[in-house]
CSV table of N, CA and C in Angstrom, one decimal:
chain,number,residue,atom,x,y,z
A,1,UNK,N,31.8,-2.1,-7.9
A,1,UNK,CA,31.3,-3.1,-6.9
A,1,UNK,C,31.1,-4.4,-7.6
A,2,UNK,N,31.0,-5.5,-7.1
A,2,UNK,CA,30.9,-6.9,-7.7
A,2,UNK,C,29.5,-7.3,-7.6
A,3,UNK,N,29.4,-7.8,-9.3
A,3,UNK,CA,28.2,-8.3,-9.4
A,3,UNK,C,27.8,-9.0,-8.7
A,4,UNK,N,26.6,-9.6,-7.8
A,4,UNK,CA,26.5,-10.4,-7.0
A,4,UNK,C,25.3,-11.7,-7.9
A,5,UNK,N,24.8,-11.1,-9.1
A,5,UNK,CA,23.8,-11.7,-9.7
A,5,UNK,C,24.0,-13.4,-10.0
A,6,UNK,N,25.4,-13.6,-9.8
A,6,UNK,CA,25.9,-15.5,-9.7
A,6,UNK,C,25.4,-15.9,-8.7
A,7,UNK,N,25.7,-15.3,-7.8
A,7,UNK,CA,25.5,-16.0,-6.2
A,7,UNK,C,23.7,-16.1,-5.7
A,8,UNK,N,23.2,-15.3,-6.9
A,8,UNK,CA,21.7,-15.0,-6.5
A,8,UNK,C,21.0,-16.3,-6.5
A,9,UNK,N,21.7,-17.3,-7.3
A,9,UNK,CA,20.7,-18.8,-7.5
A,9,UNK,C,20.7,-19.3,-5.9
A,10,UNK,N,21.8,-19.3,-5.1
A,10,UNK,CA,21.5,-19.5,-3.2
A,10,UNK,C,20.9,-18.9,-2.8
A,11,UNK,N,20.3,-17.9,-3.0
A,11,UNK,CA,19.1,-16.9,-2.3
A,11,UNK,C,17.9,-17.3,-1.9
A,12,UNK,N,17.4,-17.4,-1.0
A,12,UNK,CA,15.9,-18.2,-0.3
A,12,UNK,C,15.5,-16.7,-0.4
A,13,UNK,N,13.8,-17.1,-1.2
A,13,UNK,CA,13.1,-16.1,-0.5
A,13,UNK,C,11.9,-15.9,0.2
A,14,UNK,N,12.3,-16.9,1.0
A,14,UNK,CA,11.5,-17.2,2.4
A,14,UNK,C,11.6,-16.5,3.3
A,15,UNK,N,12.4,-15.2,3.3
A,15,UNK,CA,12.3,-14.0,4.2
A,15,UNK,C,12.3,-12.5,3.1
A,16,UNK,N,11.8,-12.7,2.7
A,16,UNK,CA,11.6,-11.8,1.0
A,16,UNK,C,10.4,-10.9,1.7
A,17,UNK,N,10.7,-9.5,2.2
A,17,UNK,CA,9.8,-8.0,1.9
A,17,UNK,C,9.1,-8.3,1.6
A,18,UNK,N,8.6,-8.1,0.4
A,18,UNK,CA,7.8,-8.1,-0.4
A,18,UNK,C,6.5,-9.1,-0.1
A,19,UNK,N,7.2,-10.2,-0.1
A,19,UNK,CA,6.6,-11.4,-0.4
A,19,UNK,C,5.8,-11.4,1.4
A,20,UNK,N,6.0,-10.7,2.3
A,20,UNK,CA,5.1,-10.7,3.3
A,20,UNK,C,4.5,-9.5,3.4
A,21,UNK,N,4.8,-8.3,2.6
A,21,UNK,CA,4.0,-7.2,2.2
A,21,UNK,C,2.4,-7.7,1.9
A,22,UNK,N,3.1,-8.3,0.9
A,22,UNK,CA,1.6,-9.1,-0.5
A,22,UNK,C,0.9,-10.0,1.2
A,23,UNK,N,1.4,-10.9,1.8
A,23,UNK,CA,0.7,-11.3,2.7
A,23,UNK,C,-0.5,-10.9,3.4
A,24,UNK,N,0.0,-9.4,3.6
A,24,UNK,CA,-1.0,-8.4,4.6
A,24,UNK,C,-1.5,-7.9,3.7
A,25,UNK,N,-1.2,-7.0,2.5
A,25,UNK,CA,-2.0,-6.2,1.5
A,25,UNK,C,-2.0,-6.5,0.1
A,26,UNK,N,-2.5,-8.0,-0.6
A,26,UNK,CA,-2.1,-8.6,-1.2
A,26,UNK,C,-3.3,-8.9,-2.4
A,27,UNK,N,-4.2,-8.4,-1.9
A,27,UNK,CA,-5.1,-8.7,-2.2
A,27,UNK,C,-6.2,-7.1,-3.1
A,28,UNK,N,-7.0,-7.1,-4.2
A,28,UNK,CA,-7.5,-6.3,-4.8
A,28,UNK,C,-8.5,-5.5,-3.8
A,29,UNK,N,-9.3,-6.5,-3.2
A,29,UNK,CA,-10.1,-5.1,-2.1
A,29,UNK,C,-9.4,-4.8,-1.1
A,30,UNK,N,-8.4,-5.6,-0.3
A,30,UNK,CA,-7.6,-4.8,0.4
A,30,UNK,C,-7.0,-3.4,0.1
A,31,UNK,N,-6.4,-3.5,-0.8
A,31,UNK,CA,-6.0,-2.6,-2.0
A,31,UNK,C,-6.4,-1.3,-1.8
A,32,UNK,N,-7.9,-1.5,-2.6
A,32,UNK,CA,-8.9,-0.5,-2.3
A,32,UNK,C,-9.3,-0.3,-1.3
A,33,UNK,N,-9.6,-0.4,-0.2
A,33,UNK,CA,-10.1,-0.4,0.9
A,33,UNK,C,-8.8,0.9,1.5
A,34,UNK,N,-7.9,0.5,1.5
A,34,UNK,CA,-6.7,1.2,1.9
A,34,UNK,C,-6.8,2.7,1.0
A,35,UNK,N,-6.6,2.4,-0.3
A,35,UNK,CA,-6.9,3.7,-1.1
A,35,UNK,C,-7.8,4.8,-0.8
A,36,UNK,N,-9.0,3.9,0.1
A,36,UNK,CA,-10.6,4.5,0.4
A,36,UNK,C,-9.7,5.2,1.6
A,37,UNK,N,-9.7,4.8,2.0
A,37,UNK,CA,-8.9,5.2,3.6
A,37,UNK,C,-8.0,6.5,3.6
A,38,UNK,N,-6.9,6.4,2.1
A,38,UNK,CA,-6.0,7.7,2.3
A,38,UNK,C,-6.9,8.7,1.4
A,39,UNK,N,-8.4,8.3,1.1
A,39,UNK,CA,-8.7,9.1,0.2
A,39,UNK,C,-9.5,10.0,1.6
A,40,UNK,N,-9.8,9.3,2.7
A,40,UNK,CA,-10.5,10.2,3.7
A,40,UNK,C,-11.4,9.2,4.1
A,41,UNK,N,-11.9,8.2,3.2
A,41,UNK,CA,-13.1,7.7,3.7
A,41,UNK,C,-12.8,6.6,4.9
A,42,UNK,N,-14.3,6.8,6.2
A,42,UNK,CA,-14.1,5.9,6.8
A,42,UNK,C,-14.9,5.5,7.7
A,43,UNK,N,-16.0,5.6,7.5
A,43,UNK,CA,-17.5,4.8,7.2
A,43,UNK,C,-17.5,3.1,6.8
A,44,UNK,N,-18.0,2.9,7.2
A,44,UNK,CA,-18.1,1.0,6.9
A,44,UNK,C,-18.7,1.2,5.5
A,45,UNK,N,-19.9,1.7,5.0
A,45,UNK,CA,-21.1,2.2,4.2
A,45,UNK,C,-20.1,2.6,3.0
A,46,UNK,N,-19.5,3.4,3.3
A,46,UNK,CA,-19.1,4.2,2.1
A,46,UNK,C,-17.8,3.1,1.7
A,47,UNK,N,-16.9,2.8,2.4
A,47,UNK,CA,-15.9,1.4,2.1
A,47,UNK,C,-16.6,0.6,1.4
A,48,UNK,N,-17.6,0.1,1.3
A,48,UNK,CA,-18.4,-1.4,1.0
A,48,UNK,C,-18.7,-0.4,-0.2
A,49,UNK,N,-19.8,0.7,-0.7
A,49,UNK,CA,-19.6,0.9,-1.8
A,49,UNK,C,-18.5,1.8,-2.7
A,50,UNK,N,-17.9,2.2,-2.0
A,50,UNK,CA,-16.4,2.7,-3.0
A,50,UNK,C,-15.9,2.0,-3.6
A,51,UNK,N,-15.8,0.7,-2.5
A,51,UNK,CA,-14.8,-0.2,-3.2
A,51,UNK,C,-15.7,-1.1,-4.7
A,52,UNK,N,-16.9,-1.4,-3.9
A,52,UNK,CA,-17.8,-2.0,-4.7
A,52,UNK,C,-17.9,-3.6,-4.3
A,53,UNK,N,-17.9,-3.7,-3.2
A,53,UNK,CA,-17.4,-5.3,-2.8
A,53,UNK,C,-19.2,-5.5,-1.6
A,54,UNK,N,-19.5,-6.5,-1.0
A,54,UNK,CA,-20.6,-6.9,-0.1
A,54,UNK,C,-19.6,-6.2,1.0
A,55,UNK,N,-21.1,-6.1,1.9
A,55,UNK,CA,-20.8,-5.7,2.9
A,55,UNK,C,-19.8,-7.0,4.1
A,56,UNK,N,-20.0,-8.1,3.8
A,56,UNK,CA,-19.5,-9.3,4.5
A,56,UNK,C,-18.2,-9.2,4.0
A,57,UNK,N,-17.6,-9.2,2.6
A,57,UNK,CA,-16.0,-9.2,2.7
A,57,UNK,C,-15.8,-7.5,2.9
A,58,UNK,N,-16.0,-6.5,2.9
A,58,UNK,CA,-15.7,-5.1,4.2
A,58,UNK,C,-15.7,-5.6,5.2
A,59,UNK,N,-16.2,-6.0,5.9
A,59,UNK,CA,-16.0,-6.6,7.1
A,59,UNK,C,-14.9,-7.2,7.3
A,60,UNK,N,-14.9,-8.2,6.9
A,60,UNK,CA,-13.3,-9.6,6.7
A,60,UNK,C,-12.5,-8.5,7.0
A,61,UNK,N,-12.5,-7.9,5.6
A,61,UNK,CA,-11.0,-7.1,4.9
A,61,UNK,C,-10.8,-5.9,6.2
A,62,UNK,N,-11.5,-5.2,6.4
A,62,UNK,CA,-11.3,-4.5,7.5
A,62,UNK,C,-11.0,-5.1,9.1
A,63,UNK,N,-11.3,-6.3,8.9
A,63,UNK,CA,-11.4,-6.7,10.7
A,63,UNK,C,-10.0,-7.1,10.6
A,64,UNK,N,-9.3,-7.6,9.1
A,64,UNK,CA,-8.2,-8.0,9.2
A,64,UNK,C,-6.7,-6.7,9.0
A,65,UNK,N,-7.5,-5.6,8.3
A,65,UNK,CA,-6.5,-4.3,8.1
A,65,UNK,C,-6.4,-4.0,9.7
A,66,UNK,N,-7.6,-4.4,10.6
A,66,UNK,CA,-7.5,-3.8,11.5
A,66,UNK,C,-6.5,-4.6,12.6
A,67,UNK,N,-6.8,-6.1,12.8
A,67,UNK,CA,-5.8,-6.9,13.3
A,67,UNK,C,-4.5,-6.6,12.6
A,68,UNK,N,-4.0,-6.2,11.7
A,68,UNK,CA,-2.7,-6.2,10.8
A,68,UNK,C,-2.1,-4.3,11.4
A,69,UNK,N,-2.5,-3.5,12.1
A,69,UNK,CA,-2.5,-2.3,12.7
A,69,UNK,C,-2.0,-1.3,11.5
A,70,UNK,N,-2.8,-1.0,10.4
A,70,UNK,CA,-2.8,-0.4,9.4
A,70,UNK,C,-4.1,0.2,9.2
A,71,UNK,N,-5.2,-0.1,10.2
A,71,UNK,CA,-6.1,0.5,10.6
A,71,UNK,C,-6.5,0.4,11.9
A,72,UNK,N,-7.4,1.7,12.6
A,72,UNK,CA,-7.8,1.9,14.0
A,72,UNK,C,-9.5,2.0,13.8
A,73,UNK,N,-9.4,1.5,14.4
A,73,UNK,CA,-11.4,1.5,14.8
A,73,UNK,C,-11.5,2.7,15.6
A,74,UNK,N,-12.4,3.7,15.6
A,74,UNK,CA,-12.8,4.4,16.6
A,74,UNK,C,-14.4,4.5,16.5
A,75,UNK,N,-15.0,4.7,17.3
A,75,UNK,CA,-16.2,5.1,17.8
A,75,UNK,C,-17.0,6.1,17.6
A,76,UNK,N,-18.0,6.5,17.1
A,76,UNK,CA,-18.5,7.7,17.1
A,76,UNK,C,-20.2,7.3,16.7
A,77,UNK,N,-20.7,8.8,17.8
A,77,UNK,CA,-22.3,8.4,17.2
A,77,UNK,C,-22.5,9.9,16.8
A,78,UNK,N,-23.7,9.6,15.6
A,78,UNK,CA,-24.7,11.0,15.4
A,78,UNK,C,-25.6,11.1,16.1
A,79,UNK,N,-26.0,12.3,16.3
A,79,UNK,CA,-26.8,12.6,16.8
A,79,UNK,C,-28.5,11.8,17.1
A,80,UNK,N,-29.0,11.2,17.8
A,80,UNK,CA,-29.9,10.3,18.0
A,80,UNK,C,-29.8,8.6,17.0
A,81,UNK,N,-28.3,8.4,16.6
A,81,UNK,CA,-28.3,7.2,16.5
A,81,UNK,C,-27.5,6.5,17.3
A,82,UNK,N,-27.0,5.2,17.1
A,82,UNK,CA,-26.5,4.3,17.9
A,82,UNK,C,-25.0,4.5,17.7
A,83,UNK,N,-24.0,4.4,18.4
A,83,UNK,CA,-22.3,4.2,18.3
A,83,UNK,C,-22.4,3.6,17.5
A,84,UNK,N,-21.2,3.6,16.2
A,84,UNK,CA,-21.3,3.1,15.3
A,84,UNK,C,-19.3,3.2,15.1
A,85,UNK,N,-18.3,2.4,14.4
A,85,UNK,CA,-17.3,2.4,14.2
A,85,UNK,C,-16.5,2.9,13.3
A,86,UNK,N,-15.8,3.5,13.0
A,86,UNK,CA,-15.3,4.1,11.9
A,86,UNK,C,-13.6,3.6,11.5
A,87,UNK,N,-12.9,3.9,10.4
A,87,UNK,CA,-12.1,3.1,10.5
A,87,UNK,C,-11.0,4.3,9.8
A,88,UNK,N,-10.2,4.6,10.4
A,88,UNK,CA,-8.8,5.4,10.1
A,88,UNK,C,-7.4,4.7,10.0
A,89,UNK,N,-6.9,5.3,9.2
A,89,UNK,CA,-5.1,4.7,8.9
A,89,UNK,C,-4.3,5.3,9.7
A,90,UNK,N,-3.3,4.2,10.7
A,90,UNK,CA,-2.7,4.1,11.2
A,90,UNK,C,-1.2,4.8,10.6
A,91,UNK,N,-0.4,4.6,12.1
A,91,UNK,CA,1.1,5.4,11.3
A,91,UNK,C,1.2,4.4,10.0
A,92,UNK,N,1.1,3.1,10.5
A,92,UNK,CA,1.8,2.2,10.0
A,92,UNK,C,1.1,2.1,8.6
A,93,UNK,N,-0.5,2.0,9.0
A,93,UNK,CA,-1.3,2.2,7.4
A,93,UNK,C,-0.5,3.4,6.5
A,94,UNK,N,-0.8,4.7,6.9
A,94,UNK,CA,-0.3,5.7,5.9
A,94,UNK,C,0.8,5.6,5.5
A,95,UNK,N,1.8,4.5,6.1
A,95,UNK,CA,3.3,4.2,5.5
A,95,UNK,C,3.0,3.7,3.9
A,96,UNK,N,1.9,3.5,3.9
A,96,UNK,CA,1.8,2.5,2.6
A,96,UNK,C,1.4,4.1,1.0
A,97,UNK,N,1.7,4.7,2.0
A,97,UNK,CA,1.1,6.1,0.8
A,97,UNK,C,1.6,6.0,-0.1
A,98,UNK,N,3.0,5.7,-0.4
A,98,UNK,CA,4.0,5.9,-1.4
A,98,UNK,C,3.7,4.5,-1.9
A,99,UNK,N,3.7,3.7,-1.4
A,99,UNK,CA,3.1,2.5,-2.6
A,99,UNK,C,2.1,2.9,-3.2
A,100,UNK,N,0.7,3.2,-2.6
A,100,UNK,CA,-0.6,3.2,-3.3
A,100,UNK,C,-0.1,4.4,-4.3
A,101,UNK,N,0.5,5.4,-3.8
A,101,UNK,CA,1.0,7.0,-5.1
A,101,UNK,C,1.6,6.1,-6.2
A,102,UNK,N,2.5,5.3,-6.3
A,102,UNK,CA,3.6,4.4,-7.0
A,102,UNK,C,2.8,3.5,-8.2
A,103,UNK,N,1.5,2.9,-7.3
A,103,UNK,CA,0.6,1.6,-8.3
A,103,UNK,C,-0.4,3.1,-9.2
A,104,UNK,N,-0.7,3.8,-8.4
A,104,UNK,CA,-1.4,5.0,-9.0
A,104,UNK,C,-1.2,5.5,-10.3
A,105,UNK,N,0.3,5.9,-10.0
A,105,UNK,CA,1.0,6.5,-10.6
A,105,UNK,C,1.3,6.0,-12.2
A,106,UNK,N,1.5,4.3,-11.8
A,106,UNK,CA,1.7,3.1,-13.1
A,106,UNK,C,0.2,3.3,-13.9
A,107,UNK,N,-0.6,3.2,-13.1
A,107,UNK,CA,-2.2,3.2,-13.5
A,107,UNK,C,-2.2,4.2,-14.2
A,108,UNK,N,-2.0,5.4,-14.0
A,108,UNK,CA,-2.2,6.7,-14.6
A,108,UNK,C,-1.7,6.1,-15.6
A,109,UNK,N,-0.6,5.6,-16.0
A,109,UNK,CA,0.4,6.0,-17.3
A,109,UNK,C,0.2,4.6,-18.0
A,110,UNK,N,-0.4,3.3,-17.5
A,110,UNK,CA,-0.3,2.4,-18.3
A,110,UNK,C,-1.5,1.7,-18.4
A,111,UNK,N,-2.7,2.3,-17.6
A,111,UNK,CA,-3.9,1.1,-17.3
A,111,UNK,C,-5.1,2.1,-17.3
A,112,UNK,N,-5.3,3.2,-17.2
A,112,UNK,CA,-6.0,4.6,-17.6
A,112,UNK,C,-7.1,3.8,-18.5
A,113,UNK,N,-8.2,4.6,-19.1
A,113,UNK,CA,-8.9,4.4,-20.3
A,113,UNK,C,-8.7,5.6,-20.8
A,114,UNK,N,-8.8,5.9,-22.6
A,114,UNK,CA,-8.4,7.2,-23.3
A,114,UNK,C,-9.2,8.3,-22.3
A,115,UNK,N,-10.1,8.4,-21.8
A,115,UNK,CA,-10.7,9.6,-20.9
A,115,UNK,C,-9.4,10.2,-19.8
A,116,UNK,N,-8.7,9.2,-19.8
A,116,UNK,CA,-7.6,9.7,-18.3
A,116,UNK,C,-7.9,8.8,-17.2
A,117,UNK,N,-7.2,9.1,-16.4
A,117,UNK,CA,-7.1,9.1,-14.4
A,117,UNK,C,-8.4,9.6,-14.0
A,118,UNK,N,-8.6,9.0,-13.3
A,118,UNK,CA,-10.4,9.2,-12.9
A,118,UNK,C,-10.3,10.8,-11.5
A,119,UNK,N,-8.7,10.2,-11.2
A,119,UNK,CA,-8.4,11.6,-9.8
A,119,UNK,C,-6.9,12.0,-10.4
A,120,UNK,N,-7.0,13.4,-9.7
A,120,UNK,CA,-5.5,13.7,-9.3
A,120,UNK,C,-5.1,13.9,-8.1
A,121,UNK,N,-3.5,13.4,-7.9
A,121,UNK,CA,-3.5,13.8,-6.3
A,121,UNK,C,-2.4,15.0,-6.2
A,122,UNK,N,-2.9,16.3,-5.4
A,122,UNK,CA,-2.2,17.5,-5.7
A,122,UNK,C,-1.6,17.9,-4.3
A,123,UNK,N,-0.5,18.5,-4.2
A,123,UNK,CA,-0.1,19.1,-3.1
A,123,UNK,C,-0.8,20.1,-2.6
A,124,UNK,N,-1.5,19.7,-1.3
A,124,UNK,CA,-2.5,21.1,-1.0
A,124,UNK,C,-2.1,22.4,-1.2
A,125,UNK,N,-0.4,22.2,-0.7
A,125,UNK,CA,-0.1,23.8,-0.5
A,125,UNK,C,0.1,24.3,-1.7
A,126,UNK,N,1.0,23.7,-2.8
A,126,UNK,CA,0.7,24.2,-4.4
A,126,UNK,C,0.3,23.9,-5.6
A,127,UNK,N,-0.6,22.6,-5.1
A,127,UNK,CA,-1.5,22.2,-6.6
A,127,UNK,C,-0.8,21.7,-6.9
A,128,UNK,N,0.8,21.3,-7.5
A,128,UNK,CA,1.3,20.9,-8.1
A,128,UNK,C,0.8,19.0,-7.6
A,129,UNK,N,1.1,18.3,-9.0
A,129,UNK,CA,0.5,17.0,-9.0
A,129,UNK,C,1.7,16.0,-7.9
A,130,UNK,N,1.0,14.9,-6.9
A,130,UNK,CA,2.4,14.4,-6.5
A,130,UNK,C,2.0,13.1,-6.8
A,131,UNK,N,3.7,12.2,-7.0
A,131,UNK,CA,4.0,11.4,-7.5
A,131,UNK,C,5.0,10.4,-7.1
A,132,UNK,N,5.2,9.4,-7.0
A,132,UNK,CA,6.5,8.7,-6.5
A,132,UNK,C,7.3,8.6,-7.2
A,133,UNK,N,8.8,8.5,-6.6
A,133,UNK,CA,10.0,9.0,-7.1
A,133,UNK,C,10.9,7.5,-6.3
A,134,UNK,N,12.1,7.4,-6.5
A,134,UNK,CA,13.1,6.1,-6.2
A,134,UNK,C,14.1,7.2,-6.1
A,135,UNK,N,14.5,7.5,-4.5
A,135,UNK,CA,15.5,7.8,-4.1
A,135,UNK,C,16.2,7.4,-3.1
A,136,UNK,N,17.6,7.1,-3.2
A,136,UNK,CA,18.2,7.0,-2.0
A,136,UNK,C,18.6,7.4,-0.7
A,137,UNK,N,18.7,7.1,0.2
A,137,UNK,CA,19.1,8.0,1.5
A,137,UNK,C,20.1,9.1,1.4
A,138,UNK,N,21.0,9.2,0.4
A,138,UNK,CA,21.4,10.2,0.5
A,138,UNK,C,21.2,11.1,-0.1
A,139,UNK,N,19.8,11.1,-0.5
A,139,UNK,CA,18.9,12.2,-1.4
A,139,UNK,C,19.2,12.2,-3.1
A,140,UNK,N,19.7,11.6,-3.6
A,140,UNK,CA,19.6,11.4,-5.2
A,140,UNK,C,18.0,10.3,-6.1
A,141,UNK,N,17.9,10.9,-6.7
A,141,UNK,CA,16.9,10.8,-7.5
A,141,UNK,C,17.7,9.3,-8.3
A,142,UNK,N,17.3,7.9,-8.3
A,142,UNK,CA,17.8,6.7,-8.5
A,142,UNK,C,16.8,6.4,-9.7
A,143,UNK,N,17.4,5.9,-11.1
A,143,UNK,CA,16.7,5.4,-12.3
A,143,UNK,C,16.6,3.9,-12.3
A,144,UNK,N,15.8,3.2,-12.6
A,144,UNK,CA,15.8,2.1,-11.9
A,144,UNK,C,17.2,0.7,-13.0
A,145,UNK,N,17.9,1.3,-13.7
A,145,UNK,CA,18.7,1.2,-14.1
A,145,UNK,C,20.3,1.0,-13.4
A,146,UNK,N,19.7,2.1,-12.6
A,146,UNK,CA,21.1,2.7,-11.2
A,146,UNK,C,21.0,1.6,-10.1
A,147,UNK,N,20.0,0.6,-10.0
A,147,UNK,CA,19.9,-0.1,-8.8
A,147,UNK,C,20.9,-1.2,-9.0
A,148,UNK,N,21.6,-1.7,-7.2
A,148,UNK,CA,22.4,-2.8,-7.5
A,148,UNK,C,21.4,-3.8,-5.9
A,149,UNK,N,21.1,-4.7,-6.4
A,149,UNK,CA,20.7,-5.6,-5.2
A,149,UNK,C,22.3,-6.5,-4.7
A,150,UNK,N,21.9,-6.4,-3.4
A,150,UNK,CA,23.0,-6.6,-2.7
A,150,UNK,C,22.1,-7.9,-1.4
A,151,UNK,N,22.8,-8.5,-0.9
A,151,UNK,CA,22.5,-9.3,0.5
A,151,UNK,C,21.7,-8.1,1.3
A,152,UNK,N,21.2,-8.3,2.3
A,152,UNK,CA,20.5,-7.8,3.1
A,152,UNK,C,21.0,-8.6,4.2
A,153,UNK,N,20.7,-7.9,5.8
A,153,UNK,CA,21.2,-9.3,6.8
A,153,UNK,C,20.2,-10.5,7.5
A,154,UNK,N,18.9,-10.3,6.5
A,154,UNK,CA,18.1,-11.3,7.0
A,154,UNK,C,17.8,-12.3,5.6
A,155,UNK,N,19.2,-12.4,4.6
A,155,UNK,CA,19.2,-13.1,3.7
A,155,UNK,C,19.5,-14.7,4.2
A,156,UNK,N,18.5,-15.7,3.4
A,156,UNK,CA,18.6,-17.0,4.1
A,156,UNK,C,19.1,-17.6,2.9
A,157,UNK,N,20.0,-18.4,2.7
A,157,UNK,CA,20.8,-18.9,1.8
A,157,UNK,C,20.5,-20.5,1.6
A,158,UNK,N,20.5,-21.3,0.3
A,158,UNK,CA,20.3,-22.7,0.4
A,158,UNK,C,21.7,-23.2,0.8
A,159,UNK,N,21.8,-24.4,0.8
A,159,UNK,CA,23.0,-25.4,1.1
A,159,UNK,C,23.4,-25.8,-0.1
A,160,UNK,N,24.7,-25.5,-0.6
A,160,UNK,CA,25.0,-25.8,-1.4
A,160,UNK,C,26.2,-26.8,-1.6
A,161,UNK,N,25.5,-28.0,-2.2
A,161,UNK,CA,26.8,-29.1,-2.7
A,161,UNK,C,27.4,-29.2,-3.4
């Protein structure tokens, strides 16, 4: 296949993945906040201290996972208190699983302290540890060596003289 790596200096990446990923979840307590979320939690209370952040940016950060539909607000009271909100991940939130497994996964292996990974995350049904993997659609296991970037069809190109 033909290297395309010449033609890459025309590449705008003003419509760059990535680069509006980071827009929406871009940020360190976002981050965490989301982690808290696929870890189960979803309590206002318990978000504000997991993460370790004031209760006023939980707030922000949540009003805005929740405008961005990566989280749902639902409702619920205990017994003799007041309705109170709770906050769950969306299809769209838990799409993000395999990233947060992926940054995890880096963490485990490069940013740890000698003690270890503070968690493991295991397949319920056999314990075995899971992890993110780079594979292609047609099911092969891809080393990131194996990758070729190619145009996409929402590539915006400069003008070139």
């Amino acid at each position: 296949m033909t290297d395309l790596r010449a033609d890459r200096d025309a590449w705008l990446t003003t419509n760059c993945s990535i680069g509006r990923a980071l827009d929406v979840v871009g940020n360190r307590s976002t981050l965490l906040l989301l982690r808290e979320a696929s870890f189960g939690t979803s309590r206002f209370d318990d978000f504000a201290a997991r993460v370790g952040i004031s209760e006023p940016v939980a707030a922000a950060r949540l009003k805005q996972l929740v405008a961005d539909g990566l989280l749902e607000r639902r409702p619920y009271r205990e017994p003799g208190q007041r309705t109170r909100d709770e906050y769950v991940l969306t299809a769209k939130g838990a799409e993000l699983l395999p990233v947060l497994t992926a940054l995890r996964q880096w963490g485990d292996t490069w940013a740890a302290d000698a003690a270890g990974p503070s968690v493991r995350i295991e397949h319920d049904d056999c314990g075995a540890e899971v992890h993110a993997v780079l594979r292609c659609t047609a099911g092969h296991d891809v080393e990131p060596d194996d990758i070729a970037v190619r145009p996409g069809p929402g590539l915006r190109r400069a003008d070139r003289d």
